[in-house]
Short mmCIF file of C-alpha atoms in Angstrom, two decimals:
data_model
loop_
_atom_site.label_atom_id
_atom_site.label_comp_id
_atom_site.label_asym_id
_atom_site.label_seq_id
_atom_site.Cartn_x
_atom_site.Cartn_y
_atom_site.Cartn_z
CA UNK H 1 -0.23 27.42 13.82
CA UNK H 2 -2.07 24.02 13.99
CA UNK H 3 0.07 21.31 15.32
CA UNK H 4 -0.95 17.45 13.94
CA UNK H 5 -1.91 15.28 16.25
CA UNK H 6 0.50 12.80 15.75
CA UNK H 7 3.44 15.49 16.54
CA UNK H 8 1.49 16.30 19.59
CA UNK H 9 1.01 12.17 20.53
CA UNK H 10 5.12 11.71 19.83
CA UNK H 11 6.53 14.47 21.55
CA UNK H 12 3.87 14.31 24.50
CA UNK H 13 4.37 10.77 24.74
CA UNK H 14 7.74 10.92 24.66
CA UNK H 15 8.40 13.74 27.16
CA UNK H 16 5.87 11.85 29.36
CA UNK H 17 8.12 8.58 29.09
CA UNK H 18 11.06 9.93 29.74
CA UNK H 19 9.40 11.10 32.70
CA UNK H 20 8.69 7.61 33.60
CA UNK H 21 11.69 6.42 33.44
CA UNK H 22 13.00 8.35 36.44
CA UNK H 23 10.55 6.06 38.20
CA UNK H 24 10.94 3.43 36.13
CA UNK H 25 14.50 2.36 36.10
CA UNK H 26 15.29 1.80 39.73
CA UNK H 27 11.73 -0.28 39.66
CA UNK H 28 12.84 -2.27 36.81
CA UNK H 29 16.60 -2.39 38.19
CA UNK H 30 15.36 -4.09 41.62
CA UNK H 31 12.96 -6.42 39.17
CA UNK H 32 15.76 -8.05 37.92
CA UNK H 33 17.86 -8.02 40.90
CA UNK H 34 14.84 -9.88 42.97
CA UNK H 35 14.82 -12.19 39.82
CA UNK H 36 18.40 -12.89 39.42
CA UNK H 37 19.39 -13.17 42.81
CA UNK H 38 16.03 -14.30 44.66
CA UNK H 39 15.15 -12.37 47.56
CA UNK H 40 13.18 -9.31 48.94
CA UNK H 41 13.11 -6.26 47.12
CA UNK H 42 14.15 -4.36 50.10
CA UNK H 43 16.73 -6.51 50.43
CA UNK H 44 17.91 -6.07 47.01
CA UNK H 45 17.46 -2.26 47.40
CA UNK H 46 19.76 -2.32 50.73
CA UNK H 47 22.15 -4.66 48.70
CA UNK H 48 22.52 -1.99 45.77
CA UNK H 49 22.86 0.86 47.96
CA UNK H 50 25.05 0.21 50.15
CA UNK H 51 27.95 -1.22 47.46
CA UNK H 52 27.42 1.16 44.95
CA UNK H 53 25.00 4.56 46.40
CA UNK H 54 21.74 5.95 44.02
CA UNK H 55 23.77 6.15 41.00
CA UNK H 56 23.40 1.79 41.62
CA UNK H 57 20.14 1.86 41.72
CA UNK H 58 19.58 4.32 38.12
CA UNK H 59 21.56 1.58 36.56
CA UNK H 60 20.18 0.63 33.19
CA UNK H 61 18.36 3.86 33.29
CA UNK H 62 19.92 5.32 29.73
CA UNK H 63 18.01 1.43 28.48
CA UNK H 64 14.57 2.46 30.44
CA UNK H 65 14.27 6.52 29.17
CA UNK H 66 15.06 5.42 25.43
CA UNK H 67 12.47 2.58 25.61
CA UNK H 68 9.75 4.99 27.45
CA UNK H 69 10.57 7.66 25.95
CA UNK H 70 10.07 6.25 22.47
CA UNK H 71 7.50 3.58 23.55
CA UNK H 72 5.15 6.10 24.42
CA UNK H 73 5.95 8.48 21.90
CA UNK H 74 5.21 5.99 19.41
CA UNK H 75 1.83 4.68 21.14
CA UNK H 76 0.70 8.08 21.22
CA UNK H 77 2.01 9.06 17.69
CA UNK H 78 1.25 6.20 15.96
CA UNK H 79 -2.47 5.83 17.48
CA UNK H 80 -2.58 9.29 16.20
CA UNK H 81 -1.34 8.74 12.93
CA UNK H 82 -3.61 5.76 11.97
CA UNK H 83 -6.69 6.72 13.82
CA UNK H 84 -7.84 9.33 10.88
CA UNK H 85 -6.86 6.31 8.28
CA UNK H 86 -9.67 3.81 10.13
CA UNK H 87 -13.12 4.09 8.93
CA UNK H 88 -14.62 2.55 11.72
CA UNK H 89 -16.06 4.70 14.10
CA UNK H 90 -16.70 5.12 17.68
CA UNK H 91 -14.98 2.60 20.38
CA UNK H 92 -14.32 0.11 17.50
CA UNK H 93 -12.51 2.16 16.06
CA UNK H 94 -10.34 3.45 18.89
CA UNK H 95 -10.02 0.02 19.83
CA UNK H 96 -8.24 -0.54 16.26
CA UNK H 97 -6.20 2.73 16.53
CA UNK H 98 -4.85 1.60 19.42
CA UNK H 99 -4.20 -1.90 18.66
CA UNK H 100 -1.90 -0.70 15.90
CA UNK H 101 -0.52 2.35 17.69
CA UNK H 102 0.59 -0.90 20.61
CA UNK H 103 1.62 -3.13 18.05
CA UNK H 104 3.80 -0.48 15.99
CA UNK H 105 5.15 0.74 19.03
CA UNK H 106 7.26 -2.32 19.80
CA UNK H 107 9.90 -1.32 16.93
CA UNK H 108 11.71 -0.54 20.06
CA UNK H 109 11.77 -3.97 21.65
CA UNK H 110 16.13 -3.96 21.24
CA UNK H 111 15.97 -1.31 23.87
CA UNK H 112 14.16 -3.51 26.57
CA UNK H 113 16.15 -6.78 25.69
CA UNK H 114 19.42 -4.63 26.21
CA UNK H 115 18.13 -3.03 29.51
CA UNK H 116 17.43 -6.79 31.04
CA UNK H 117 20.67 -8.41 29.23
CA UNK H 118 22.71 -4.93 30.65
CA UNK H 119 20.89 -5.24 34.30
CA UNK H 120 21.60 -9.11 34.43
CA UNK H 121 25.08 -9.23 33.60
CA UNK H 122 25.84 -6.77 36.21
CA UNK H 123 23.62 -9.16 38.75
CA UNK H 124 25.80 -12.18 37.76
CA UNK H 125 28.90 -9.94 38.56
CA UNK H 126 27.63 -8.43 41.25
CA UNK H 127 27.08 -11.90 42.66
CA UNK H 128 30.27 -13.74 42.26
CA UNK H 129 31.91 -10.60 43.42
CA UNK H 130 29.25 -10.88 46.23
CA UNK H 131 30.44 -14.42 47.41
CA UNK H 132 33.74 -13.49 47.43
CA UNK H 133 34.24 -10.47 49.07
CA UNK H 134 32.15 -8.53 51.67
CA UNK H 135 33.76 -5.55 49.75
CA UNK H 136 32.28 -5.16 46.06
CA UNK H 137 34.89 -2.47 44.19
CA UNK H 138 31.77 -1.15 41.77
CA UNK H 139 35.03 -0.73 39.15
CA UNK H 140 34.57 -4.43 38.68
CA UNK H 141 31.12 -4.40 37.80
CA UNK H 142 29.78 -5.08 34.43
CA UNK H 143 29.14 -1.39 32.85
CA UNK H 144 28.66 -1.52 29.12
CA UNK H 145 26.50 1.18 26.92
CA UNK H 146 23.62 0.76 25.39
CA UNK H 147 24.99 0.14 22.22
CA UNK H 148 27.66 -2.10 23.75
CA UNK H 149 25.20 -4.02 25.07
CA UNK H 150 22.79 -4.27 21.79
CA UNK H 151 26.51 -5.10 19.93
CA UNK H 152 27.01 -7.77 22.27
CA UNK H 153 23.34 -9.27 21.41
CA UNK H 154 23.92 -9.33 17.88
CA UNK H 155 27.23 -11.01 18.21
CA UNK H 156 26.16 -13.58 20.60
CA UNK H 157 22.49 -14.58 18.93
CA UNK H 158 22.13 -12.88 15.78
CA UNK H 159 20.24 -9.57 15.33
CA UNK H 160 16.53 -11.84 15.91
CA UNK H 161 18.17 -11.56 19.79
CA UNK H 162 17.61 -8.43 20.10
CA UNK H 163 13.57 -8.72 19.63
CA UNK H 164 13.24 -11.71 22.29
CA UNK H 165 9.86 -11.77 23.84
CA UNK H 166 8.50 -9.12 21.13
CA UNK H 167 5.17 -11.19 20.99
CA UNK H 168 4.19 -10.85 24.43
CA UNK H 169 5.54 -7.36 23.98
CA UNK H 170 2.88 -6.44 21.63
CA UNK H 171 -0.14 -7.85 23.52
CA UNK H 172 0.81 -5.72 26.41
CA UNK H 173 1.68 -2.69 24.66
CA UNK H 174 -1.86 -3.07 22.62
CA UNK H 175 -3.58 -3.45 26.08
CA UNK H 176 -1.79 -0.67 27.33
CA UNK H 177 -2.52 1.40 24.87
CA UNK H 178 -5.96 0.76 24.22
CA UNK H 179 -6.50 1.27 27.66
CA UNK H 180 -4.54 4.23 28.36
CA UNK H 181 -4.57 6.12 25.56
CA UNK H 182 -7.79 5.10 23.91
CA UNK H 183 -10.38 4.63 26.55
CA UNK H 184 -9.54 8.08 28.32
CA UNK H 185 -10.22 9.93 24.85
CA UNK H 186 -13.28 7.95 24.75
CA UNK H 187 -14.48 9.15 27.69
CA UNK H 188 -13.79 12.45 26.86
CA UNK H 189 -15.43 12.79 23.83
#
């Protein structure tokens, strides 16, 4: 039974983010802690260790695998879906598949802007707990959900909050995508 390609590019892609993500979220946790709280990245890493163990440093992970997960399911899937529909052909064309596969696939942008709002509250806890008290209880922490968090957003700024920085989203996820999802089937046509 012949599967479309665009089934194969969403389920591939988002099996292969939610791969990513196990990499991912401790990278982007200690990304926000270095930018929140200045610093090393080491240091951070010691920092979120030692108060709170590895479940500290997977926090904001649920945020990372959805927005991997269905980032990359919808770069592959949508670069799939549109590249029959473009009558261009050759690497102008890819290059135009995967433009719009990058560009569609930032429908996803709330996850990302709850991941950094979710990671950055629980820096500016983590903090003032921090300067008061050698011993952080992690039960005071900031913990919301996901949806929590998005909630939150909307409350505070509107649902247009939750797609902050969705412009320089999509000229990084039409780079990306161009380049790793284009280029390599270029070159191995």
């Amino acid at each position: 039974i012949p599967i479309p390609p665009a089934i194969v590019g969403f389920v591939a892609g988002a099996g292969g983010g939610a791969a990513q993500a196990i990499v991912m979220a401790p990278t982007s946790y200690l990304v926000t802690a270095t930018t929140s709280n200045g610093g090393s990245v080491v240091d951070a890493a010691k920092d979120i260790l030692s108060r709170e163990g590895l479940r500290g440093i997977y926090r904001g992970a649920p945020a990372v695998a959805a927005r991997q997960a269905t980032n990359w399911a919808s770069r592959q899937g949508f670069t799939e879906l549109v590249r029959p529909r473009i009558s261009i052909a050759g690497v102008p064309g890819e290059i135009i598949a995967g433009t719009l596969g990058g560009a569609f696939s930032c429908w996803n942008t709330p996850f990302e802007v709850a991941r950094i709002e979710s990671q950055s509250k629980n820096f500016a806890t983590s903090s003032k707990h921090h300067q008061t008290s050698a011993n952080i209880n992690s039960d005071d922490q900031h913990h919301d959900t996901l949806l929590e968090t998005m909630k939150d957003i909307v409350e505070r700024r509107g649902v247009k909050g939750l797609y902050t920085g969705i412009m320089p989203r999509i000229f990084q996820s039409c780079y990306q995508t161009v380049f790793l999802v284009c280029i390599p089937r270029l070159m191995d046509a």
